[in-house]
Coordinates of C-alpha atoms in Angstrom, one line a residue:
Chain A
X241 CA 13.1 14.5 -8.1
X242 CA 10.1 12.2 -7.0
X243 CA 11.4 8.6 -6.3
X244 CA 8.1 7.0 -8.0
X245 CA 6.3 8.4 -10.1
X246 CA 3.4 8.1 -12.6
X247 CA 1.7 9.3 -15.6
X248 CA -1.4 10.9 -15.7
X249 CA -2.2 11.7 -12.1
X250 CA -6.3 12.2 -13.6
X251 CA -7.7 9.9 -16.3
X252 CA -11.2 10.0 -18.0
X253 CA -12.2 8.1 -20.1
X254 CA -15.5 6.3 -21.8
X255 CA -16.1 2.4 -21.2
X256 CA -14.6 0.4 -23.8
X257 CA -11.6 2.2 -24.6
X258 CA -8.0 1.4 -24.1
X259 CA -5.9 3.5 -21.8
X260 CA -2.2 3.0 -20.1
X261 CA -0.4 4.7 -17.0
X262 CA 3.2 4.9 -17.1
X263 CA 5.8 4.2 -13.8
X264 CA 9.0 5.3 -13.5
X265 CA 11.4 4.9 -10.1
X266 CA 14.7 6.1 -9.4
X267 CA 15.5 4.6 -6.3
X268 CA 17.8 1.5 -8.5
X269 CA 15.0 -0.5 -6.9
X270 CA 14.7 -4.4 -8.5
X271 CA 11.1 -4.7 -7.9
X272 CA 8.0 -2.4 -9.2
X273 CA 4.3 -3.2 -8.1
X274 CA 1.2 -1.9 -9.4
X275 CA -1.8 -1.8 -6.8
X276 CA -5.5 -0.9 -6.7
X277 CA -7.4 1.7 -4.6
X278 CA -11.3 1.2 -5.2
X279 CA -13.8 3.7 -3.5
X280 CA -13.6 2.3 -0.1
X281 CA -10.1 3.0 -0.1
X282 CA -9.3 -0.7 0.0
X283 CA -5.9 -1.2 -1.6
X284 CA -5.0 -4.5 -3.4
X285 CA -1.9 -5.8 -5.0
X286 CA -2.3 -6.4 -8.7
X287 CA 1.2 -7.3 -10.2
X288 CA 4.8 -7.6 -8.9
X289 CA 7.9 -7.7 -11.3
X290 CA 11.1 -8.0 -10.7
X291 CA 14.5 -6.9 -12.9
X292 CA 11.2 -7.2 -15.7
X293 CA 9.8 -10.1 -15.1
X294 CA 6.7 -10.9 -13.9
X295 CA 6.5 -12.5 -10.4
X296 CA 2.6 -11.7 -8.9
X297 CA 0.1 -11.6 -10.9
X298 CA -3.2 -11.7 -8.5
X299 CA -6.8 -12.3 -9.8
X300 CA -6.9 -9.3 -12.3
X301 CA -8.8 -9.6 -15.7
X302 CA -6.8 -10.5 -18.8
X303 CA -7.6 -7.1 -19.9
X304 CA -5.1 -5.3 -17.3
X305 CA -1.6 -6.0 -19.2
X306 CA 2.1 -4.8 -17.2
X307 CA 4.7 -4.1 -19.1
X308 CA 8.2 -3.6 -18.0
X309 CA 10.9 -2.5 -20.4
X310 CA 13.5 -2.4 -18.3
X311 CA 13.8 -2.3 -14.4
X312 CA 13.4 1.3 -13.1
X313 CA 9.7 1.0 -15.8
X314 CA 6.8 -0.9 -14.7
X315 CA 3.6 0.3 -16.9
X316 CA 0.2 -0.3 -16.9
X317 CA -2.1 -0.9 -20.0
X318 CA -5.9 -2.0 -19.6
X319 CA -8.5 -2.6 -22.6
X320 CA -11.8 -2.4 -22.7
X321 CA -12.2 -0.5 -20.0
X322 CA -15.2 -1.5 -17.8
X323 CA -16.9 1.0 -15.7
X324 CA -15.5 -1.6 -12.6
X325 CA -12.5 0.1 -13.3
X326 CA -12.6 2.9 -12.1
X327 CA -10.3 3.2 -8.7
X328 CA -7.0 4.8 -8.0
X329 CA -3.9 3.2 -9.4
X330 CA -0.8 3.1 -7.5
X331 CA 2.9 2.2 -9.3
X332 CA 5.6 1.1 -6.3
X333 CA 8.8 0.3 -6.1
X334 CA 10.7 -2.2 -3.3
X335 CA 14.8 -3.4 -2.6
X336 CA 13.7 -7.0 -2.4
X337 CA 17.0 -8.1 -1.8
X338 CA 18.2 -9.6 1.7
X339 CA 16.4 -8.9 5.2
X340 CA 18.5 -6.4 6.6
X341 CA 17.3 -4.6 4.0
X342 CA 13.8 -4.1 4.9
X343 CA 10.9 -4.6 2.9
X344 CA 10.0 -0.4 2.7
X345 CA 7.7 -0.2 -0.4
X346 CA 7.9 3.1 -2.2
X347 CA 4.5 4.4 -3.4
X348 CA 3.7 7.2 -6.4
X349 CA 0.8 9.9 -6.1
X350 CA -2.0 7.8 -7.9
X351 CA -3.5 7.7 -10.7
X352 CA -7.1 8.6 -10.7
X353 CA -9.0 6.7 -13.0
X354 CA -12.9 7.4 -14.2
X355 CA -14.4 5.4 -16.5
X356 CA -17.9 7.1 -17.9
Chain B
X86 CA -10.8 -14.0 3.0
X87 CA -9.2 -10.6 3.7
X88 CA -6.2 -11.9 5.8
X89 CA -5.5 -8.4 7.5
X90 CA -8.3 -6.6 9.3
X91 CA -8.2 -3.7 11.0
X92 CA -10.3 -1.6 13.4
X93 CA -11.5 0.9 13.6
X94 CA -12.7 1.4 10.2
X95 CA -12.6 5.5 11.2
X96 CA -11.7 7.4 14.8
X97 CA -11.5 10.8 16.0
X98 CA -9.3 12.0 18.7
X99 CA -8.9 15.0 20.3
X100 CA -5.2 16.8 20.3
X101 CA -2.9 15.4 22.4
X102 CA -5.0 12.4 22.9
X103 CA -3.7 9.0 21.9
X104 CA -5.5 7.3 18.8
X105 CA -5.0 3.7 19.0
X106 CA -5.3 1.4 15.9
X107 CA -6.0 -2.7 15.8
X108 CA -5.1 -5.2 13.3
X109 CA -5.4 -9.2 13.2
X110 CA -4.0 -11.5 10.7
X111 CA -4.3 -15.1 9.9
X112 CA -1.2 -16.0 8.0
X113 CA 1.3 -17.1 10.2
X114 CA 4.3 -17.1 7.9
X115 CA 3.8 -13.3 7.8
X116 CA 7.1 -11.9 8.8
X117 CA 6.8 -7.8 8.5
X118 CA 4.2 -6.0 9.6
X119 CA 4.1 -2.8 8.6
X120 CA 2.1 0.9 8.8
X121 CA 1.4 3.2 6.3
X122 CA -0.1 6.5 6.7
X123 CA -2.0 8.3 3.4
X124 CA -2.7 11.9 3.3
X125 CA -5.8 13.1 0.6
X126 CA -4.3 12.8 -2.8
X127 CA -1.2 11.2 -2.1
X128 CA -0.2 7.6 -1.8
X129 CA 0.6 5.7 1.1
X130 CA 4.0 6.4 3.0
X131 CA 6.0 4.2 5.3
X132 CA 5.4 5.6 8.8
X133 CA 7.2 2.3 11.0
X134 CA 7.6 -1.3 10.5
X135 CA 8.2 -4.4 13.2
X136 CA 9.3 -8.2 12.7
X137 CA 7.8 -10.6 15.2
X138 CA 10.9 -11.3 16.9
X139 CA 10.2 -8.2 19.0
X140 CA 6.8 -7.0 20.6
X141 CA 7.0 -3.3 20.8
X142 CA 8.8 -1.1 18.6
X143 CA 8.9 3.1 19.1
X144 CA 9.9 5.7 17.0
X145 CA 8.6 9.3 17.9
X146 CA 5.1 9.5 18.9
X147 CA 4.1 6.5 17.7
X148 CA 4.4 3.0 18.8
X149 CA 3.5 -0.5 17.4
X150 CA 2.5 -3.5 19.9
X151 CA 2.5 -6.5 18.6
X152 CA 1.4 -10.1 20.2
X153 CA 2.5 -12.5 17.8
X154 CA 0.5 -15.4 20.1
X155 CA -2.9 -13.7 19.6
X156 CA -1.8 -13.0 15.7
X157 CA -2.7 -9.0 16.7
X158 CA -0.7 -6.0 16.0
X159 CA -1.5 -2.3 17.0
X160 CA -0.6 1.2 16.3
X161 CA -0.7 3.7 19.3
X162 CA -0.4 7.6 18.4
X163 CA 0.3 9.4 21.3
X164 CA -0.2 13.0 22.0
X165 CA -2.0 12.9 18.6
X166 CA -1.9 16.1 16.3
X167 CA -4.1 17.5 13.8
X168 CA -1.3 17.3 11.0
X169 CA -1.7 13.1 12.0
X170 CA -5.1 13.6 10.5
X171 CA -5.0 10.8 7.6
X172 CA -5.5 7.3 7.0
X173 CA -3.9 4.7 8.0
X174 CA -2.7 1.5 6.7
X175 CA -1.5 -1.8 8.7
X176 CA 0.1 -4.2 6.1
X177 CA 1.7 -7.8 5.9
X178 CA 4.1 -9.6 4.0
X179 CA 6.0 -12.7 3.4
X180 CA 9.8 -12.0 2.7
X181 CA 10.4 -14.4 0.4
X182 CA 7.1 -13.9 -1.2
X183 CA 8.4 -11.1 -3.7
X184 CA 7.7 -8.7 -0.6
X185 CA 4.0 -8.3 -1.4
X186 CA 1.7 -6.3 0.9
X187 CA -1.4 -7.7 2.3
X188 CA -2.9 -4.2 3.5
X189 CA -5.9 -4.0 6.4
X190 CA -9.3 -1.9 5.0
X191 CA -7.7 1.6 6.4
X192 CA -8.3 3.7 9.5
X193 CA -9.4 7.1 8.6
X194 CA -7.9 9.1 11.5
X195 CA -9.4 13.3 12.2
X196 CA -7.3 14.5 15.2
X197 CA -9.9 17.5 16.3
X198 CA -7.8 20.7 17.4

C-alpha cells in the first residue's frame, strides 16, 4: 500500500512526442507537488495544487501541463517533448494545514524519463 | 540564485565516524528546515526536520545545528554506518507559501565499512 505513487517508474520516448505520468496518494493529503530531478540530481519544484487547484506553478515551459481530477490525483502531461526533458520526475504529497502539523512532504519512486 | 546551498557536494566517512553536512540560506522568512535522505532509485524521504525557534534538534544518530544568526544549518551523523550510504538533501520552506521545498544541490554520502 505505497502512500505516493506513480505511473511508469521508466519512460522512453522519441523527441517530439507527447507523454503523461500519473500520481496517486492515499495519505487524504490536500496538497500534491510535482518536482524535477535533472542529472546532477538537483531537485526543483515544478507545480503545487491544492484540493485541485493550482497554487505554484514555477518557471516550467507551457508544454509541461498538471492536471488534478480530484485531490488524492495530481498528473503530469508534457508535449513536445524536448530532449531537455529528460530527468527524473517526482509526484509528492503534503498536510498543508496548520503548523503543528508539520510540513513532511511525501515523495513517490520517480519516474525516469529519456527522451531520444 | 539558488537560495539553499549545501556542502559538501560529496563525502566519505569511514564507519563509526561522524559525516557532517553544511547548508546556508538567504531567505529569511524560511521557517522549516528540513533533511531528506535518497537512496539509488527511490525518492527522497524525510529523515528530521527543525524550526528556528530552537538551535539543535536530535533524534537517533543524527543531529541538526542550526544558527539562525549566521542563516546556516547543519546535519551531523554520528557513528556513521554503511546502510547511511545515500544522498542527502537539506530543504527550506515558507509555511504559508503552500509548503514548497527549496532543496540544497545534495550531498552524496559513501560510509566505507
Amino acid at each position: 500500500d505505497t502512500a505516493v505513487s506513480q505511473t511508469p517508474k521508466y519512460l522512453v520516448t522519441q523527441m517530439g512526442n507527447d507523454k503523461s505520468i500519473k500520481c496517486e496518494q492515499n495519505l487524504g493529503h490536500d496538497t500534491m507537488y510535482w518536482y524535477k530531478q535533472d542529472s546532477k540530481k538537483f531537485l526543483k519544484i515544478m507545480f503545487s495544487y491544492n484540493n485541485k487547484e493550482l497554487i505554484i506553478n514555477e518557471t516550467v515551459p507551457n508544454r509541461f501541463s498538471p492536471k488534478s481530477p480530484d485531490k488524492a490525483h495530481l498528473n503530469l502531461h508534457i508535449n513536445s517533448l524536448e530532449l531537455g526533458d529528460s530527468a527524473v520526475y517526482f509526484c509528492a504529497s503534503s498536510q498543508v494545514t496548520g503548523r503543528s502539523s508539520g510540513n513532511t512532504i511525501y515523495f513517490g519512486e520517480g519516474s525516469w524519463l529519456t527522451v531520444v | 540564485q539558488q537560495q539553499v546551498k549545501q556542502s559538501p557536494q560529496s563525502l566519505i566517512v569511514q564507519k563509526g565516524g561522524i559525516s557532517i553536512i553544511n547548508c546556508a540560506y538567504e531567505n529569511t522568512a524560511f521557517d522549516y528546515f528540513p533533511w531528506y535522505q535518497q537512496f539509488p532509485g527511490k525518492g527522497p524521504a524525510l529523515l528530521i526536520a527543525i524550526r528556528p525557534d530552537v538551535s539543535e534538534k536530535k533524534e537517533g544518530r543524527f543531529t541538526i545545528s542550526f544558527n539562525k544568526s549566521a542563516k546556516q544549518f547543519s546535519l551531523h551523523i554520528m557513528d556513521s554506518q554503511p546502510g547511511d550510504s545515500a544522498t542527502y538533501f537539506c530543504a527550506a520552506s515558507i509555511h504559508n507559501a503552500g509548503n514548497m521545498l527549496t532543496f540544497g544541490g545534495g550531498t552524496r554520502l559513501m560510509v566505507k565499512p
